mmCIF file of C-alpha atoms in Angstrom:
data_model
loop_
_atom_site.group_PDB
_atom_site.id
_atom_site.type_symbol
_atom_site.label_atom_id
_atom_site.label_comp_id
_atom_site.label_asym_id
_atom_site.label_seq_id
_atom_site.Cartn_x
_atom_site.Cartn_y
_atom_site.Cartn_z
ATOM 1 C CA UNK A 852 0.101 -0.028 -0.026
ATOM 2 C CA UNK A 853 1.457 3.348 -1.093
ATOM 3 C CA UNK A 854 1.510 5.982 1.081
ATOM 4 C CA UNK A 855 0.951 9.784 -0.142
ATOM 5 C CA UNK A 856 4.265 11.870 0.145
ATOM 6 C CA UNK A 857 4.537 14.584 2.676
ATOM 7 C CA UNK A 858 2.360 17.729 1.695
ATOM 8 C CA UNK A 859 -0.061 15.915 -0.606
ATOM 9 C CA UNK A 860 -3.103 16.958 2.048
ATOM 10 C CA UNK A 861 -1.766 20.768 1.050
ATOM 11 C CA UNK A 862 -3.266 19.998 -2.621
ATOM 12 C CA UNK A 863 -6.640 18.604 -1.038
ATOM 13 C CA UNK A 864 -6.956 22.062 1.024
ATOM 14 C CA UNK A 865 -5.965 24.348 -2.318
ATOM 15 C CA UNK A 866 -8.810 22.482 -3.889
ATOM 16 C CA UNK A 867 -11.298 23.003 -1.089
ATOM 17 C CA UNK A 868 -10.500 26.870 -0.868
ATOM 18 C CA UNK A 869 -11.144 26.849 -4.823
ATOM 19 C CA UNK A 870 -14.582 25.354 -4.408
ATOM 20 C CA UNK A 871 -15.442 27.874 -1.472
ATOM 21 C CA UNK A 872 -14.150 30.951 -3.672
ATOM 22 C CA UNK A 873 -15.576 30.034 -6.970
ATOM 23 C CA UNK A 874 -19.034 30.066 -8.039
ATOM 24 C CA UNK A 875 -21.437 28.531 -6.492
ATOM 25 C CA UNK A 876 -18.950 28.113 -3.205
ATOM 26 C CA UNK A 877 -19.453 30.462 -0.095
ATOM 27 C CA UNK A 878 -20.702 34.022 -0.163
ATOM 28 C CA UNK A 879 -18.920 35.009 2.559
ATOM 29 C CA UNK A 880 -15.555 33.485 0.678
ATOM 30 C CA UNK A 881 -16.465 34.877 -2.092
ATOM 31 C CA UNK A 882 -16.877 38.280 -0.939
ATOM 32 C CA UNK A 883 -13.215 38.516 1.354
ATOM 33 C CA UNK A 884 -10.617 40.477 -0.031
ATOM 34 C CA UNK A 885 -6.543 41.221 1.426
ATOM 35 C CA UNK A 886 -7.999 43.417 3.311
ATOM 36 C CA UNK A 887 -11.004 42.333 4.817
ATOM 37 C CA UNK A 888 -8.853 38.887 5.620
ATOM 38 C CA UNK A 889 -6.395 40.732 7.854
ATOM 39 C CA UNK A 890 -7.708 40.758 11.235
ATOM 40 C CA UNK A 891 -7.809 37.160 10.767
ATOM 41 C CA UNK A 892 -4.665 36.148 9.700
ATOM 42 C CA UNK A 893 -3.767 38.273 12.710
ATOM 43 C CA UNK A 894 -6.018 36.596 15.070
ATOM 44 C CA UNK A 895 -4.754 33.520 13.761
ATOM 45 C CA UNK A 896 -0.939 34.580 13.944
ATOM 46 C CA UNK A 897 -1.534 35.226 17.710
ATOM 47 C CA UNK A 898 -3.371 32.226 18.649
ATOM 48 C CA UNK A 899 -0.666 29.983 17.180
ATOM 49 C CA UNK A 900 1.769 31.784 19.695
ATOM 50 C CA UNK A 901 -0.816 31.033 22.351
ATOM 51 C CA UNK A 902 -1.183 27.502 21.363
ATOM 52 C CA UNK A 903 2.640 26.914 21.487
ATOM 53 C CA UNK A 904 2.906 28.674 24.826
ATOM 54 C CA UNK A 905 -0.209 26.855 26.652
ATOM 55 C CA UNK A 906 -1.855 24.769 24.815
ATOM 56 C CA UNK A 907 -1.616 21.109 23.475
ATOM 57 C CA UNK A 908 -0.221 19.452 20.849
ATOM 58 C CA UNK A 909 -3.412 18.767 19.018
ATOM 59 C CA UNK A 910 -4.479 22.625 19.941
ATOM 60 C CA UNK A 911 -1.049 23.796 18.022
ATOM 61 C CA UNK A 912 -1.670 21.452 15.065
ATOM 62 C CA UNK A 913 -5.213 22.585 15.005
ATOM 63 C CA UNK A 914 -4.182 26.161 15.361
ATOM 64 C CA UNK A 915 -1.510 25.730 12.297
ATOM 65 C CA UNK A 916 -4.072 24.694 10.030
ATOM 66 C CA UNK A 917 -6.030 27.580 10.743
ATOM 67 C CA UNK A 918 -3.098 30.107 9.980
ATOM 68 C CA UNK A 919 -1.900 27.741 7.392
ATOM 69 C CA UNK A 920 -5.778 28.365 5.833
ATOM 70 C CA UNK A 921 -4.919 32.107 5.534
ATOM 71 C CA UNK A 922 -2.087 31.750 2.988
ATOM 72 C CA UNK A 923 -4.051 29.612 0.594
ATOM 73 C CA UNK A 924 -6.764 31.894 0.948
ATOM 74 C CA UNK A 925 -4.934 35.037 0.305
ATOM 75 C CA UNK A 926 -3.114 33.151 -2.379
ATOM 76 C CA UNK A 927 -6.346 32.126 -3.766
ATOM 77 C CA UNK A 928 -8.067 35.891 -3.947
ATOM 78 C CA UNK A 929 -4.855 36.667 -5.254
ATOM 79 C CA UNK A 930 -5.330 34.515 -8.483
ATOM 80 C CA UNK A 931 -8.341 37.048 -9.155
ATOM 81 C CA UNK A 932 -6.367 39.968 -9.593
ATOM 82 C CA UNK A 933 -6.856 41.500 -13.355
ATOM 83 C CA UNK A 934 -3.461 43.262 -13.282
ATOM 84 C CA UNK A 935 -0.745 41.057 -10.827
ATOM 85 C CA UNK A 936 -2.437 37.648 -10.273
ATOM 86 C CA UNK A 937 -0.299 35.318 -8.574
ATOM 87 C CA UNK A 938 -1.384 31.557 -7.170
ATOM 88 C CA UNK A 939 -0.222 29.300 -4.522
ATOM 89 C CA UNK A 940 1.999 27.866 -6.901
ATOM 90 C CA UNK A 941 3.885 31.147 -6.870
ATOM 91 C CA UNK A 942 4.137 32.067 -3.759
ATOM 92 C CA UNK A 943 5.731 28.039 -2.703
ATOM 93 C CA UNK A 944 8.333 28.907 -5.833
ATOM 94 C CA UNK A 945 8.571 31.797 -4.219
ATOM 95 C CA UNK A 946 9.849 31.056 -0.540
ATOM 96 C CA UNK A 947 11.555 27.884 -2.091
ATOM 97 C CA UNK A 948 13.972 30.220 -4.441
ATOM 98 C CA UNK A 949 14.349 32.287 -0.853
ATOM 99 C CA UNK A 950 15.270 29.608 1.185
ATOM 100 C CA UNK A 951 17.554 27.956 -1.411
ATOM 101 C CA UNK A 952 19.360 31.468 -2.039
ATOM 102 C CA UNK A 953 19.932 32.049 1.688
ATOM 103 C CA UNK A 954 20.992 28.600 2.385
ATOM 104 C CA UNK A 955 24.261 28.499 -0.066
ATOM 105 C CA UNK A 956 26.293 26.552 2.768
ATOM 106 C CA UNK A 957 23.110 23.648 2.220
ATOM 107 C CA UNK A 958 22.244 24.281 -1.915
ATOM 108 C CA UNK A 959 25.334 25.907 -3.861
ATOM 109 C CA UNK A 960 28.078 23.475 -1.818
ATOM 110 C CA UNK A 961 29.493 26.807 -0.205
ATOM 111 C CA UNK A 962 31.061 26.205 3.326
ATOM 112 C CA UNK A 963 29.267 27.487 6.468
ATOM 113 C CA UNK A 964 30.125 30.912 7.406
ATOM 114 C CA UNK A 965 31.235 31.652 10.931
ATOM 115 C CA UNK A 966 28.292 34.252 11.532
ATOM 116 C CA UNK A 967 25.256 32.966 9.610
ATOM 117 C CA UNK A 968 23.463 36.094 10.567
ATOM 118 C CA UNK A 969 26.001 38.150 9.067
ATOM 119 C CA UNK A 970 25.860 36.311 5.729
ATOM 120 C CA UNK A 971 21.847 36.227 5.650
ATOM 121 C CA UNK A 972 22.135 39.877 6.408
ATOM 122 C CA UNK A 973 24.459 40.135 3.222
ATOM 123 C CA UNK A 974 22.541 38.164 1.232
ATOM 124 C CA UNK A 975 19.190 40.106 1.827
ATOM 125 C CA UNK A 976 20.818 42.867 1.336
ATOM 126 C CA UNK A 977 21.376 42.008 -2.641
ATOM 127 C CA UNK A 978 18.086 41.083 -2.579
ATOM 128 C CA UNK A 979 16.164 44.415 -1.061
ATOM 129 C CA UNK A 980 18.856 47.424 -1.615
ATOM 130 C CA UNK A 981 17.994 49.616 1.475
ATOM 131 C CA UNK A 982 19.257 52.770 2.481
ATOM 132 C CA UNK A 983 19.330 52.403 5.963
ATOM 133 C CA UNK A 984 19.756 48.834 8.151
ATOM 134 C CA UNK A 985 16.446 49.656 9.488
ATOM 135 C CA UNK A 986 14.270 49.375 6.208
ATOM 136 C CA UNK A 987 11.767 46.618 6.239
ATOM 137 C CA UNK A 988 11.211 46.630 9.969
ATOM 138 C CA UNK A 989 7.128 46.443 9.311
ATOM 139 C CA UNK A 990 5.607 49.609 11.080
ATOM 140 C CA UNK A 991 2.607 47.768 12.454
ATOM 141 C CA UNK A 992 4.685 45.355 14.685
ATOM 142 C CA UNK A 993 3.599 45.663 18.529
ATOM 143 C CA UNK A 994 5.912 48.284 20.206
ATOM 144 C CA UNK A 995 8.093 45.704 21.908
ATOM 145 C CA UNK A 996 8.562 43.196 19.108
ATOM 146 C CA UNK A 997 9.595 46.635 16.725
ATOM 147 C CA UNK A 998 11.991 47.550 19.568
ATOM 148 C CA UNK A 999 13.549 44.489 19.784
ATOM 149 C CA UNK A 1000 13.730 44.542 16.016
ATOM 150 C CA UNK A 1001 14.982 47.648 15.946
ATOM 151 C CA UNK A 1002 18.068 47.250 18.385
ATOM 152 C CA UNK A 1003 18.827 43.884 17.131
ATOM 153 C CA UNK A 1004 19.103 45.512 13.260
ATOM 154 C CA UNK A 1005 21.688 48.270 15.508
ATOM 155 C CA UNK A 1006 23.789 45.644 17.029
ATOM 156 C CA UNK A 1007 25.075 43.357 13.816
ATOM 157 C CA UNK A 1008 25.462 46.754 12.182
ATOM 158 C CA UNK A 1009 27.683 48.903 14.780
ATOM 159 C CA UNK A 1010 24.960 51.412 15.378
ATOM 160 C CA UNK A 1011 23.619 50.622 19.152
ATOM 161 C CA UNK A 1012 26.166 48.732 22.098
ATOM 162 C CA UNK A 1013 25.059 45.443 22.723
ATOM 163 C CA UNK A 1014 24.360 45.070 26.803
ATOM 164 C CA UNK A 1015 26.195 41.799 28.398
ATOM 165 C CA UNK A 1016 23.574 41.286 30.921
ATOM 166 C CA UNK A 1017 22.598 38.139 31.471
ATOM 167 C CA UNK A 1018 19.306 37.641 32.613
ATOM 168 C CA UNK A 1019 16.550 34.450 32.437
ATOM 169 C CA UNK A 1020 13.302 34.662 30.651
ATOM 170 C CA UNK A 1021 11.279 34.928 34.169
ATOM 171 C CA UNK A 1022 13.768 38.088 35.488
ATOM 172 C CA UNK A 1023 13.495 39.901 32.199
ATOM 173 C CA UNK A 1024 9.412 39.494 32.509
ATOM 174 C CA UNK A 1025 9.315 40.524 35.835
ATOM 175 C CA UNK A 1026 10.940 43.576 34.942
ATOM 176 C CA UNK A 1027 9.307 44.631 32.084
ATOM 177 C CA UNK A 1028 5.695 43.976 34.133
ATOM 178 C CA UNK A 1029 7.649 46.467 37.030
ATOM 179 C CA UNK A 1030 8.197 48.632 33.979
ATOM 180 C CA UNK A 1031 4.429 48.502 32.822
ATOM 181 C CA UNK A 1032 3.361 48.518 36.473
ATOM 182 C CA UNK A 1033 4.704 52.109 37.020
ATOM 183 C CA UNK A 1034 3.563 53.401 33.905
ATOM 184 C CA UNK A 1035 0.104 52.717 34.749
ATOM 185 C CA UNK A 1036 0.242 53.908 38.144
ATOM 186 C CA UNK A 1037 2.066 57.468 36.074
ATOM 187 C CA UNK A 1038 -0.879 57.048 33.824
ATOM 188 C CA UNK A 1039 2.000 56.594 30.952
ATOM 189 C CA UNK A 1040 0.558 54.380 28.215
ATOM 190 C CA UNK A 1041 3.755 52.152 27.649
ATOM 191 C CA UNK A 1042 2.975 51.241 24.346
ATOM 192 C CA UNK A 1043 3.015 54.952 22.948
ATOM 193 C CA UNK A 1044 5.994 55.502 24.889
ATOM 194 C CA UNK A 1045 7.844 52.877 23.616
ATOM 195 C CA UNK A 1046 6.936 53.702 19.853
ATOM 196 C CA UNK A 1047 8.097 57.235 20.702
ATOM 197 C CA UNK A 1048 11.297 55.796 22.478
ATOM 198 C CA UNK A 1049 11.917 53.918 19.787
ATOM 199 C CA UNK A 1050 11.434 56.447 16.799
ATOM 200 C CA UNK A 1051 13.381 58.233 18.390
ATOM 201 C CA UNK A 1052 16.337 55.812 18.601
ATOM 202 C CA UNK A 1053 15.819 55.371 14.716
ATOM 203 C CA UNK A 1054 15.528 58.642 14.043
ATOM 204 C CA UNK A 1055 19.274 59.224 15.507
ATOM 205 C CA UNK A 1056 20.727 55.546 13.772
ATOM 206 C CA UNK A 1057 19.706 57.029 10.297
ATOM 207 C CA UNK A 1058 20.867 60.284 11.081
ATOM 208 C CA UNK A 1059 24.283 58.455 12.174
ATOM 209 C CA UNK A 1060 24.049 56.410 8.959
ATOM 210 C CA UNK A 1061 23.739 59.568 7.021
ATOM 211 C CA UNK A 1062 26.741 61.378 8.319
ATOM 212 C CA UNK A 1063 28.979 57.821 8.021
ATOM 213 C CA UNK A 1064 27.397 57.197 4.181
#
């Protein structure tokens, strides 16, 4: 008895999504757009996070399925674009090409770089030329995630001094909670405050880049 190859069920998902979106399918699915689906993409992402941190294996499997549906859904909507259509195969082909390009030590026979992160950054720089090392960070990230991303980019490029403190996740969590508690007592929105501080850090870093360039 032959066994289905890994990924074969993905074809079933693509077929189901196509039926839901096509004439005679589901009216709700048929009227969705990339914009209307964004809220569900964000919600499903956070539900995966919660399943990883607090859920069972079955819950994680189900939430990953819900997130995968969002990718397939967006790809199906994209097929209908009159000017620049693409489908799920184009999406898959693009990420396959990116993974192979960014792992030359695996797919091109190159030696493993001593600093893999620096190697990836160099490859990404050739893919998407940027004026600043901070370009490409999604502006809609939550304030804490954005601050972490900004600091990581700056430190890898010598634009911010890394901190050599040792701390456990529990300690960091307690410190962050203490900051939020202090902000609450002072009537300060901690998200807004961190966004402002991060923007100021970015502005200063971009100024240093321009001066050096």
